[in-house]
Amino acid sequence: MKNIYLIGFMGSGKTTIGSCLQPFLQKDFIDIDQWIEAKVNMKIPTIFATKGESFFRKYETICLKEISKNTIVATGGGIVEVDENIQLMKKNGTLIYLHTTFDEITKRLKSNTTRPLWNAPIDERIRLYNRRISLYEKHADIIVETTEKTSEHITKEIVKHLHE
Ligand code: S3P
């Protein structure tokens, strides 16, 4: 059975929607960020500060390789930065892109300090967002708008797409 990979920018709701989808799809659920934190025994800001981003990216690929079949996977926003990750996801399942506008992300992550790449000047954040959205759009099998929608609404929309 195929996996479901939720992709999208930080704060797009991948973890929330992944757990909402679980009862509808009878699949396991895994959050890659949480998996890495448990594996390395460090929180993400500490991993970035002490080991660096490339260390973290290597663990994302290791996790993608270890995930068993029939799983809903909440990825980190940077999963699309590595081509091998995209190939692994395409080979093993369906990529669902949760699109959220930059303004909405800014509101959601206003006082968030757990995302090292969001703690950057505004022009860098805009550049990162624009570069990432073209990658998500390019590789997604299904695109779902999340701005101004409830989790229930988004979940139902995804389930409907998957049954089409
Ligand atoms: C990252 C997104 C984060 C986490 C790490 C790097 C990124 O996950 O993996 O801080 O590069 O966009 P979320 O998308 O769940 O916030």
Short mmCIF file of N, CA and C and ligand atoms in Angstrom, two decimals:
data_model
loop_
_atom_site.label_atom_id
_atom_site.label_comp_id
_atom_site.label_asym_id
_atom_site.label_seq_id
_atom_site.Cartn_x
_atom_site.Cartn_y
_atom_site.Cartn_z
N MET A 1 0.85 -1.21 0.00
CA MET A 1 0.00 0.00 0.00
C MET A 1 0.88 1.25 0.00
N LYS A 2 0.41 2.23 -0.78
CA LYS A 2 1.20 3.45 -0.97
C LYS A 2 1.26 4.34 0.29
N ASN A 3 2.29 5.14 0.35
CA ASN A 3 2.38 6.15 1.40
C ASN A 3 1.72 7.45 0.93
N ILE A 4 1.41 8.30 1.89
CA ILE A 4 0.90 9.64 1.59
C ILE A 4 1.93 10.61 2.18
N TYR A 5 2.51 11.46 1.35
CA TYR A 5 3.49 12.43 1.83
C TYR A 5 2.86 13.82 1.82
N LEU A 6 2.78 14.43 2.99
CA LEU A 6 2.27 15.81 3.06
C LEU A 6 3.46 16.74 2.96
N ILE A 7 3.46 17.57 1.93
CA ILE A 7 4.55 18.52 1.74
C ILE A 7 3.98 19.93 1.80
N GLY A 8 4.86 20.89 2.10
CA GLY A 8 4.41 22.28 2.16
C GLY A 8 5.31 23.07 3.09
N PHE A 9 5.14 24.39 3.05
CA PHE A 9 6.01 25.28 3.82
C PHE A 9 5.79 25.08 5.32
N MET A 10 6.76 25.53 6.11
CA MET A 10 6.62 25.52 7.58
C MET A 10 5.29 26.18 7.94
N GLY A 11 4.57 25.57 8.86
CA GLY A 11 3.32 26.18 9.32
C GLY A 11 2.13 25.93 8.41
N SER A 12 2.28 25.06 7.42
CA SER A 12 1.14 24.81 6.53
C SER A 12 0.18 23.76 7.11
N GLY A 13 0.56 23.14 8.22
CA GLY A 13 -0.37 22.21 8.91
C GLY A 13 -0.15 20.75 8.58
N LYS A 14 1.04 20.39 8.14
CA LYS A 14 1.29 18.99 7.71
C LYS A 14 1.08 17.99 8.86
N THR A 15 1.56 18.34 10.05
CA THR A 15 1.43 17.42 11.19
C THR A 15 -0.04 17.31 11.62
N THR A 16 -0.72 18.44 11.71
CA THR A 16 -2.13 18.44 12.11
C THR A 16 -2.97 17.64 11.12
N ILE A 17 -2.79 17.93 9.84
CA ILE A 17 -3.62 17.26 8.82
C ILE A 17 -3.26 15.76 8.75
N GLY A 18 -1.98 15.45 8.93
CA GLY A 18 -1.58 14.03 8.92
C GLY A 18 -2.32 13.25 9.99
N SER A 19 -2.41 13.80 11.20
CA SER A 19 -3.11 13.03 12.24
C SER A 19 -4.62 13.05 12.02
N CYS A 20 -5.16 14.11 11.41
CA CYS A 20 -6.61 14.12 11.10
C CYS A 20 -6.94 13.08 10.02
N LEU A 21 -6.00 12.85 9.10
CA LEU A 21 -6.26 11.91 7.99
C LEU A 21 -6.25 10.46 8.46
N GLN A 22 -5.49 10.20 9.51
CA GLN A 22 -5.24 8.81 9.91
C GLN A 22 -6.51 7.95 10.06
N PRO A 23 -7.53 8.41 10.81
CA PRO A 23 -8.71 7.54 10.96
C PRO A 23 -9.45 7.28 9.65
N PHE A 24 -9.28 8.17 8.66
CA PHE A 24 -9.99 7.99 7.39
C PHE A 24 -9.27 7.02 6.46
N LEU A 25 -7.95 6.88 6.65
CA LEU A 25 -7.18 6.14 5.65
C LEU A 25 -6.61 4.81 6.14
N GLN A 26 -6.79 4.50 7.40
CA GLN A 26 -6.25 3.25 7.96
C GLN A 26 -4.78 3.04 7.61
N LYS A 27 -4.01 4.05 7.83
CA LYS A 27 -2.57 3.96 7.62
C LYS A 27 -1.87 4.41 8.90
N ASP A 28 -0.60 4.07 9.05
CA ASP A 28 0.17 4.60 10.18
C ASP A 28 0.46 6.08 9.92
N PHE A 29 0.91 6.78 10.94
CA PHE A 29 1.28 8.19 10.76
C PHE A 29 2.66 8.43 11.35
N ILE A 30 3.48 9.15 10.62
CA ILE A 30 4.80 9.51 11.14
C ILE A 30 5.10 10.97 10.80
N ASP A 31 5.70 11.65 11.76
CA ASP A 31 6.14 13.03 11.54
C ASP A 31 7.67 13.00 11.49
N ILE A 32 8.24 13.39 10.37
CA ILE A 32 9.69 13.25 10.19
C ILE A 32 10.48 14.09 11.20
N ASP A 33 10.02 15.32 11.48
CA ASP A 33 10.74 16.16 12.45
C ASP A 33 10.81 15.47 13.82
N GLN A 34 9.66 14.90 14.22
CA GLN A 34 9.64 14.22 15.53
C GLN A 34 10.52 12.97 15.52
N TRP A 35 10.51 12.28 14.38
CA TRP A 35 11.33 11.06 14.25
C TRP A 35 12.81 11.44 14.40
N ILE A 36 13.22 12.53 13.74
CA ILE A 36 14.64 12.95 13.81
C ILE A 36 15.00 13.40 15.23
N GLU A 37 14.11 14.16 15.85
CA GLU A 37 14.40 14.62 17.22
C GLU A 37 14.60 13.42 18.16
N ALA A 38 13.78 12.39 17.98
CA ALA A 38 13.91 11.20 18.84
C ALA A 38 15.19 10.44 18.51
N LYS A 39 15.50 10.33 17.23
CA LYS A 39 16.67 9.56 16.79
C LYS A 39 17.97 10.22 17.27
N VAL A 40 18.03 11.57 17.12
CA VAL A 40 19.26 12.31 17.46
C VAL A 40 19.26 12.71 18.95
N ASN A 41 18.06 12.61 19.56
CA ASN A 41 17.90 13.01 20.95
C ASN A 41 18.23 14.49 21.18
N MET A 42 17.79 15.32 20.24
CA MET A 42 17.97 16.77 20.34
C MET A 42 16.78 17.43 19.67
N LYS A 43 16.45 18.64 20.12
CA LYS A 43 15.40 19.42 19.46
C LYS A 43 15.97 20.04 18.18
N ILE A 44 15.09 20.33 17.22
CA ILE A 44 15.55 20.84 15.92
C ILE A 44 16.45 22.09 16.02
N PRO A 45 16.09 23.11 16.81
CA PRO A 45 16.98 24.28 16.87
C PRO A 45 18.40 23.90 17.34
N THR A 46 18.49 22.94 18.26
CA THR A 46 19.81 22.50 18.74
C THR A 46 20.55 21.73 17.65
N ILE A 47 19.81 20.91 16.89
CA ILE A 47 20.46 20.18 15.79
C ILE A 47 21.05 21.18 14.79
N PHE A 48 20.24 22.17 14.40
CA PHE A 48 20.72 23.17 13.43
C PHE A 48 21.92 23.94 14.01
N ALA A 49 21.84 24.32 15.29
CA ALA A 49 22.89 25.15 15.88
C ALA A 49 24.19 24.37 16.10
N THR A 50 24.09 23.09 16.46
CA THR A 50 25.31 22.37 16.83
C THR A 50 25.83 21.45 15.72
N LYS A 51 24.93 20.93 14.90
CA LYS A 51 25.35 19.97 13.86
C LYS A 51 25.25 20.56 12.45
N GLY A 52 24.40 21.57 12.31
CA GLY A 52 24.24 22.20 11.00
C GLY A 52 23.08 21.65 10.20
N GLU A 53 22.67 22.43 9.20
CA GLU A 53 21.50 22.05 8.39
C GLU A 53 21.75 20.78 7.59
N SER A 54 22.97 20.60 7.06
CA SER A 54 23.19 19.43 6.19
C SER A 54 23.08 18.12 6.97
N PHE A 55 23.47 18.15 8.25
CA PHE A 55 23.30 16.99 9.13
C PHE A 55 21.80 16.64 9.22
N PHE A 56 21.00 17.68 9.45
CA PHE A 56 19.56 17.49 9.56
C PHE A 56 18.99 16.92 8.26
N ARG A 57 19.44 17.46 7.12
CA ARG A 57 18.94 17.00 5.81
C ARG A 57 19.28 15.52 5.59
N LYS A 58 20.45 15.10 6.06
CA LYS A 58 20.82 13.67 5.90
C LYS A 58 19.84 12.79 6.65
N TYR A 59 19.44 13.25 7.84
CA TYR A 59 18.48 12.45 8.61
C TYR A 59 17.11 12.40 7.97
N GLU A 60 16.75 13.48 7.26
CA GLU A 60 15.45 13.44 6.56
C GLU A 60 15.47 12.31 5.53
N THR A 61 16.58 12.18 4.81
CA THR A 61 16.68 11.12 3.79
C THR A 61 16.69 9.75 4.46
N ILE A 62 17.43 9.61 5.56
CA ILE A 62 17.47 8.32 6.27
C ILE A 62 16.05 7.94 6.70
N CYS A 63 15.32 8.90 7.23
CA CYS A 63 13.95 8.62 7.69
C CYS A 63 13.07 8.17 6.52
N LEU A 64 13.15 8.89 5.39
CA LEU A 64 12.34 8.51 4.23
C LEU A 64 12.63 7.07 3.79
N LYS A 65 13.90 6.67 3.92
CA LYS A 65 14.27 5.30 3.52
C LYS A 65 13.74 4.27 4.51
N GLU A 66 13.62 4.65 5.77
CA GLU A 66 13.21 3.68 6.80
C GLU A 66 11.70 3.54 6.97
N ILE A 67 10.95 4.50 6.45
CA ILE A 67 9.49 4.46 6.65
C ILE A 67 8.90 3.25 5.95
N SER A 68 8.04 2.54 6.69
CA SER A 68 7.43 1.35 6.05
C SER A 68 6.27 1.77 5.16
N LYS A 69 5.74 0.78 4.45
CA LYS A 69 4.64 1.06 3.52
C LYS A 69 3.37 1.40 4.29
N ASN A 70 2.41 1.99 3.56
CA ASN A 70 1.09 2.29 4.11
C ASN A 70 1.13 3.29 5.27
N THR A 71 1.90 4.35 5.07
CA THR A 71 2.08 5.35 6.13
C THR A 71 1.76 6.75 5.61
N ILE A 72 1.15 7.56 6.47
CA ILE A 72 0.96 8.99 6.18
C ILE A 72 2.18 9.69 6.76
N VAL A 73 2.86 10.48 5.95
CA VAL A 73 4.12 11.08 6.39
C VAL A 73 4.01 12.61 6.39
N ALA A 74 4.16 13.22 7.58
CA ALA A 74 4.27 14.68 7.64
C ALA A 74 5.74 15.01 7.47
N THR A 75 6.07 15.64 6.37
CA THR A 75 7.49 15.96 6.10
C THR A 75 7.83 17.32 6.71
N GLY A 76 9.11 17.67 6.72
CA GLY A 76 9.53 19.03 7.08
C GLY A 76 9.49 19.87 5.80
N GLY A 77 9.35 21.19 5.98
CA GLY A 77 9.21 22.07 4.82
C GLY A 77 10.36 22.00 3.82
N GLY A 78 11.54 21.55 4.29
CA GLY A 78 12.71 21.54 3.42
C GLY A 78 12.97 20.21 2.74
N ILE A 79 12.03 19.28 2.85
CA ILE A 79 12.24 17.93 2.30
C ILE A 79 12.51 17.98 0.78
N VAL A 80 11.93 18.98 0.12
CA VAL A 80 12.07 19.10 -1.34
C VAL A 80 13.42 19.69 -1.78
N GLU A 81 14.25 20.06 -0.80
CA GLU A 81 15.55 20.64 -1.14
C GLU A 81 16.51 19.59 -1.70
N VAL A 82 16.24 18.32 -1.42
CA VAL A 82 17.16 17.25 -1.81
C VAL A 82 16.47 16.37 -2.86
N ASP A 83 17.08 16.26 -4.02
CA ASP A 83 16.44 15.53 -5.12
C ASP A 83 16.16 14.06 -4.76
N GLU A 84 17.10 13.45 -4.03
CA GLU A 84 16.90 12.04 -3.65
C GLU A 84 15.59 11.88 -2.84
N ASN A 85 15.30 12.87 -2.00
CA ASN A 85 14.06 12.79 -1.21
C ASN A 85 12.84 12.79 -2.12
N ILE A 86 12.88 13.62 -3.14
CA ILE A 86 11.73 13.71 -4.06
C ILE A 86 11.56 12.37 -4.78
N GLN A 87 12.67 11.80 -5.21
CA GLN A 87 12.60 10.51 -5.92
C GLN A 87 12.04 9.42 -5.00
N LEU A 88 12.50 9.41 -3.74
CA LEU A 88 12.02 8.40 -2.78
C LEU A 88 10.51 8.53 -2.55
N MET A 89 10.06 9.78 -2.43
CA MET A 89 8.63 9.99 -2.17
C MET A 89 7.80 9.62 -3.40
N LYS A 90 8.26 10.00 -4.58
CA LYS A 90 7.51 9.69 -5.81
C LYS A 90 7.41 8.18 -6.02
N LYS A 91 8.50 7.49 -5.68
CA LYS A 91 8.54 6.05 -5.88
C LYS A 91 7.56 5.33 -4.92
N ASN A 92 7.42 5.88 -3.72
CA ASN A 92 6.68 5.15 -2.68
C ASN A 92 5.28 5.67 -2.38
N GLY A 93 4.86 6.72 -3.05
CA GLY A 93 3.52 7.20 -2.70
C GLY A 93 3.06 8.44 -3.44
N THR A 94 2.08 9.08 -2.82
CA THR A 94 1.42 10.26 -3.40
C THR A 94 1.86 11.50 -2.62
N LEU A 95 2.22 12.55 -3.35
CA LEU A 95 2.67 13.79 -2.70
C LEU A 95 1.51 14.79 -2.68
N ILE A 96 1.14 15.20 -1.49
CA ILE A 96 0.05 16.17 -1.35
C ILE A 96 0.63 17.47 -0.81
N TYR A 97 0.46 18.53 -1.59
CA TYR A 97 1.01 19.84 -1.21
C TYR A 97 -0.06 20.67 -0.52
N LEU A 98 0.21 21.04 0.73
CA LEU A 98 -0.68 21.93 1.47
C LEU A 98 -0.21 23.36 1.21
N HIS A 99 -0.94 24.07 0.37
CA HIS A 99 -0.54 25.44 0.05
C HIS A 99 -1.11 26.41 1.07
N THR A 100 -0.28 27.31 1.54
CA THR A 100 -0.70 28.35 2.48
C THR A 100 -0.03 29.64 2.04
N THR A 101 -0.74 30.75 2.08
CA THR A 101 -0.16 32.02 1.62
C THR A 101 0.95 32.48 2.59
N PHE A 102 1.82 33.32 2.09
CA PHE A 102 2.93 33.84 2.91
C PHE A 102 2.38 34.62 4.12
N ASP A 103 1.33 35.41 3.88
CA ASP A 103 0.76 36.21 4.98
C ASP A 103 0.20 35.31 6.08
N GLU A 104 -0.44 34.24 5.68
CA GLU A 104 -1.03 33.32 6.66
C GLU A 104 0.08 32.60 7.44
N ILE A 105 1.14 32.18 6.73
CA ILE A 105 2.28 31.54 7.41
C ILE A 105 2.87 32.52 8.43
N THR A 106 3.00 33.79 8.02
CA THR A 106 3.58 34.80 8.90
C THR A 106 2.74 34.94 10.17
N LYS A 107 1.43 34.92 10.00
CA LYS A 107 0.54 35.01 11.18
C LYS A 107 0.72 33.78 12.08
N ARG A 108 0.72 32.59 11.44
CA ARG A 108 0.78 31.35 12.24
C ARG A 108 2.09 31.21 12.99
N LEU A 109 3.18 31.69 12.38
CA LEU A 109 4.50 31.47 13.00
C LEU A 109 5.02 32.72 13.73
N LYS A 110 4.10 33.65 14.00
CA LYS A 110 4.48 34.95 14.56
C LYS A 110 5.45 34.84 15.74
N SER A 111 5.06 34.08 16.75
CA SER A 111 5.96 34.04 17.92
C SER A 111 6.61 32.66 18.05
N ASN A 112 6.83 32.00 16.90
CA ASN A 112 7.42 30.66 16.94
C ASN A 112 8.94 30.75 16.90
N THR A 113 9.57 30.04 17.82
CA THR A 113 11.04 30.09 17.87
C THR A 113 11.66 28.72 17.58
N THR A 114 10.82 27.76 17.19
CA THR A 114 11.33 26.39 17.03
C THR A 114 11.79 26.10 15.59
N ARG A 115 11.68 27.09 14.70
CA ARG A 115 12.04 26.85 13.30
C ARG A 115 13.21 27.75 12.88
N PRO A 116 14.42 27.19 12.90
CA PRO A 116 15.62 28.00 12.66
C PRO A 116 15.57 28.79 11.36
N LEU A 117 15.00 28.23 10.29
CA LEU A 117 15.03 28.93 9.00
C LEU A 117 13.98 30.03 8.90
N TRP A 118 13.05 30.03 9.85
CA TRP A 118 12.06 31.12 9.87
C TRP A 118 12.59 32.31 10.67
N ASN A 119 13.57 32.05 11.53
CA ASN A 119 14.18 33.13 12.32
C ASN A 119 15.22 33.87 11.47
N ALA A 120 14.74 34.47 10.38
CA ALA A 120 15.65 35.13 9.44
C ALA A 120 15.01 36.45 9.04
N PRO A 121 15.79 37.38 8.46
CA PRO A 121 15.19 38.64 8.02
C PRO A 121 14.08 38.39 6.99
N ILE A 122 13.13 39.32 6.91
CA ILE A 122 11.95 39.15 6.07
C ILE A 122 12.29 38.85 4.61
N ASP A 123 13.31 39.52 4.05
CA ASP A 123 13.62 39.29 2.63
C ASP A 123 14.09 37.84 2.40
N GLU A 124 14.81 37.29 3.37
CA GLU A 124 15.24 35.88 3.24
C GLU A 124 14.06 34.93 3.35
N ARG A 125 13.12 35.28 4.23
CA ARG A 125 11.95 34.42 4.40
C ARG A 125 11.12 34.42 3.11
N ILE A 126 10.99 35.60 2.50
CA ILE A 126 10.21 35.70 1.25
C ILE A 126 10.91 34.90 0.15
N ARG A 127 12.22 35.03 0.08
CA ARG A 127 12.98 34.30 -0.96
C ARG A 127 12.81 32.77 -0.77
N LEU A 128 12.94 32.34 0.48
CA LEU A 128 12.80 30.90 0.78
C LEU A 128 11.40 30.42 0.39
N TYR A 129 10.39 31.20 0.76
CA TYR A 129 9.00 30.83 0.46
C TYR A 129 8.79 30.70 -1.06
N ASN A 130 9.25 31.69 -1.81
CA ASN A 130 9.02 31.68 -3.26
C ASN A 130 9.75 30.53 -3.94
N ARG A 131 10.98 30.27 -3.47
CA ARG A 131 11.74 29.17 -4.07
C ARG A 131 11.08 27.83 -3.74
N ARG A 132 10.64 27.68 -2.51
CA ARG A 132 10.04 26.41 -2.09
C ARG A 132 8.71 26.17 -2.79
N ILE A 133 7.86 27.21 -2.91
CA ILE A 133 6.54 26.91 -3.48
C ILE A 133 6.65 26.42 -4.91
N SER A 134 7.66 26.89 -5.64
CA SER A 134 7.76 26.37 -7.01
C SER A 134 8.17 24.89 -6.99
N LEU A 135 8.95 24.48 -5.99
CA LEU A 135 9.31 23.05 -5.87
C LEU A 135 8.10 22.21 -5.46
N TYR A 136 7.33 22.71 -4.49
CA TYR A 136 6.15 21.94 -4.05
C TYR A 136 5.18 21.76 -5.22
N GLU A 137 4.96 22.88 -5.93
CA GLU A 137 3.99 22.82 -7.06
C GLU A 137 4.46 21.86 -8.13
N LYS A 138 5.77 21.91 -8.39
CA LYS A 138 6.32 21.07 -9.46
C LYS A 138 6.15 19.57 -9.16
N HIS A 139 6.32 19.21 -7.91
CA HIS A 139 6.38 17.78 -7.59
C HIS A 139 5.08 17.20 -7.02
N ALA A 140 4.12 18.05 -6.67
CA ALA A 140 2.90 17.54 -6.03
C ALA A 140 2.02 16.76 -7.00
N ASP A 141 1.38 15.69 -6.48
CA ASP A 141 0.35 15.00 -7.26
C ASP A 141 -1.00 15.67 -7.02
N ILE A 142 -1.17 16.19 -5.82
CA ILE A 142 -2.43 16.85 -5.44
C ILE A 142 -2.06 18.15 -4.72
N ILE A 143 -2.76 19.24 -5.06
CA ILE A 143 -2.51 20.52 -4.36
C ILE A 143 -3.80 20.92 -3.64
N VAL A 144 -3.66 21.23 -2.36
CA VAL A 144 -4.83 21.62 -1.56
C VAL A 144 -4.57 22.98 -0.92
N GLU A 145 -5.50 23.90 -1.07
CA GLU A 145 -5.37 25.22 -0.45
C GLU A 145 -5.77 25.10 1.03
N THR A 146 -4.97 25.65 1.92
CA THR A 146 -5.30 25.52 3.36
C THR A 146 -5.70 26.84 3.99
N THR A 147 -5.36 27.96 3.33
CA THR A 147 -5.62 29.27 3.93
C THR A 147 -7.13 29.46 4.13
N GLU A 148 -7.47 29.90 5.34
CA GLU A 148 -8.88 30.15 5.71
C GLU A 148 -9.77 28.91 5.64
N LYS A 149 -9.17 27.74 5.82
CA LYS A 149 -10.00 26.52 5.89
C LYS A 149 -9.72 25.81 7.20
N THR A 150 -10.72 25.11 7.72
CA THR A 150 -10.51 24.35 8.95
C THR A 150 -9.79 23.03 8.62
N SER A 151 -9.22 22.41 9.65
CA SER A 151 -8.56 21.11 9.46
C SER A 151 -9.54 20.08 8.93
N GLU A 152 -10.78 20.14 9.43
CA GLU A 152 -11.81 19.17 9.01
C GLU A 152 -12.07 19.31 7.51
N HIS A 153 -12.20 20.56 7.07
CA HIS A 153 -12.47 20.84 5.65
C HIS A 153 -11.31 20.32 4.78
N ILE A 154 -10.09 20.63 5.19
CA ILE A 154 -8.90 20.21 4.41
C ILE A 154 -8.82 18.68 4.37
N THR A 155 -9.08 18.06 5.52
CA THR A 155 -9.02 16.59 5.60
C THR A 155 -10.03 15.96 4.64
N LYS A 156 -11.26 16.47 4.67
CA LYS A 156 -12.31 15.93 3.79
C LYS A 156 -11.92 16.09 2.32
N GLU A 157 -11.34 17.26 2.01
CA GLU A 157 -10.95 17.53 0.62
C GLU A 157 -9.89 16.52 0.15
N ILE A 158 -8.93 16.23 1.03
CA ILE A 158 -7.86 15.28 0.67
C ILE A 158 -8.44 13.88 0.49
N VAL A 159 -9.31 13.48 1.42
CA VAL A 159 -9.90 12.14 1.33
C VAL A 159 -10.67 12.01 0.01
N LYS A 160 -11.38 13.07 -0.35
CA LYS A 160 -12.16 13.06 -1.62
C LYS A 160 -11.21 12.90 -2.81
N HIS A 161 -10.14 13.69 -2.82
CA HIS A 161 -9.14 13.59 -3.91
C HIS A 161 -8.59 12.16 -4.02
N LEU A 162 -8.31 11.56 -2.87
CA LEU A 162 -7.69 10.24 -2.88
C LEU A 162 -8.64 9.15 -3.38
N HIS A 163 -9.93 9.41 -3.25
CA HIS A 163 -10.91 8.42 -3.71
C HIS A 163 -11.34 8.64 -5.16
N GLU A 164 -10.83 9.74 -5.76
CA GLU A 164 -11.23 10.04 -7.15
C GLU A 164 -10.57 9.09 -8.13
C1 S3P B 1 12.30 23.18 7.92
C2 S3P B 1 11.00 22.96 8.36
C3 S3P B 1 10.70 22.38 9.67
C4 S3P B 1 11.87 21.52 10.17
C5 S3P B 1 13.14 22.33 10.14
C6 S3P B 1 13.49 22.79 8.71
C7 S3P B 1 12.50 23.79 6.59
O1 S3P B 1 9.54 21.55 9.61
O2 S3P B 1 12.00 20.37 9.39
O3 S3P B 1 13.00 23.43 10.99
O4 S3P B 1 13.61 23.71 6.05
O5 S3P B 1 11.52 24.36 6.04
P1 S3P B 1 8.05 22.14 9.45
O6 S3P B 1 7.80 22.33 7.99
O7 S3P B 1 7.18 21.07 10.02
O8 S3P B 1 7.97 23.40 10.22
#
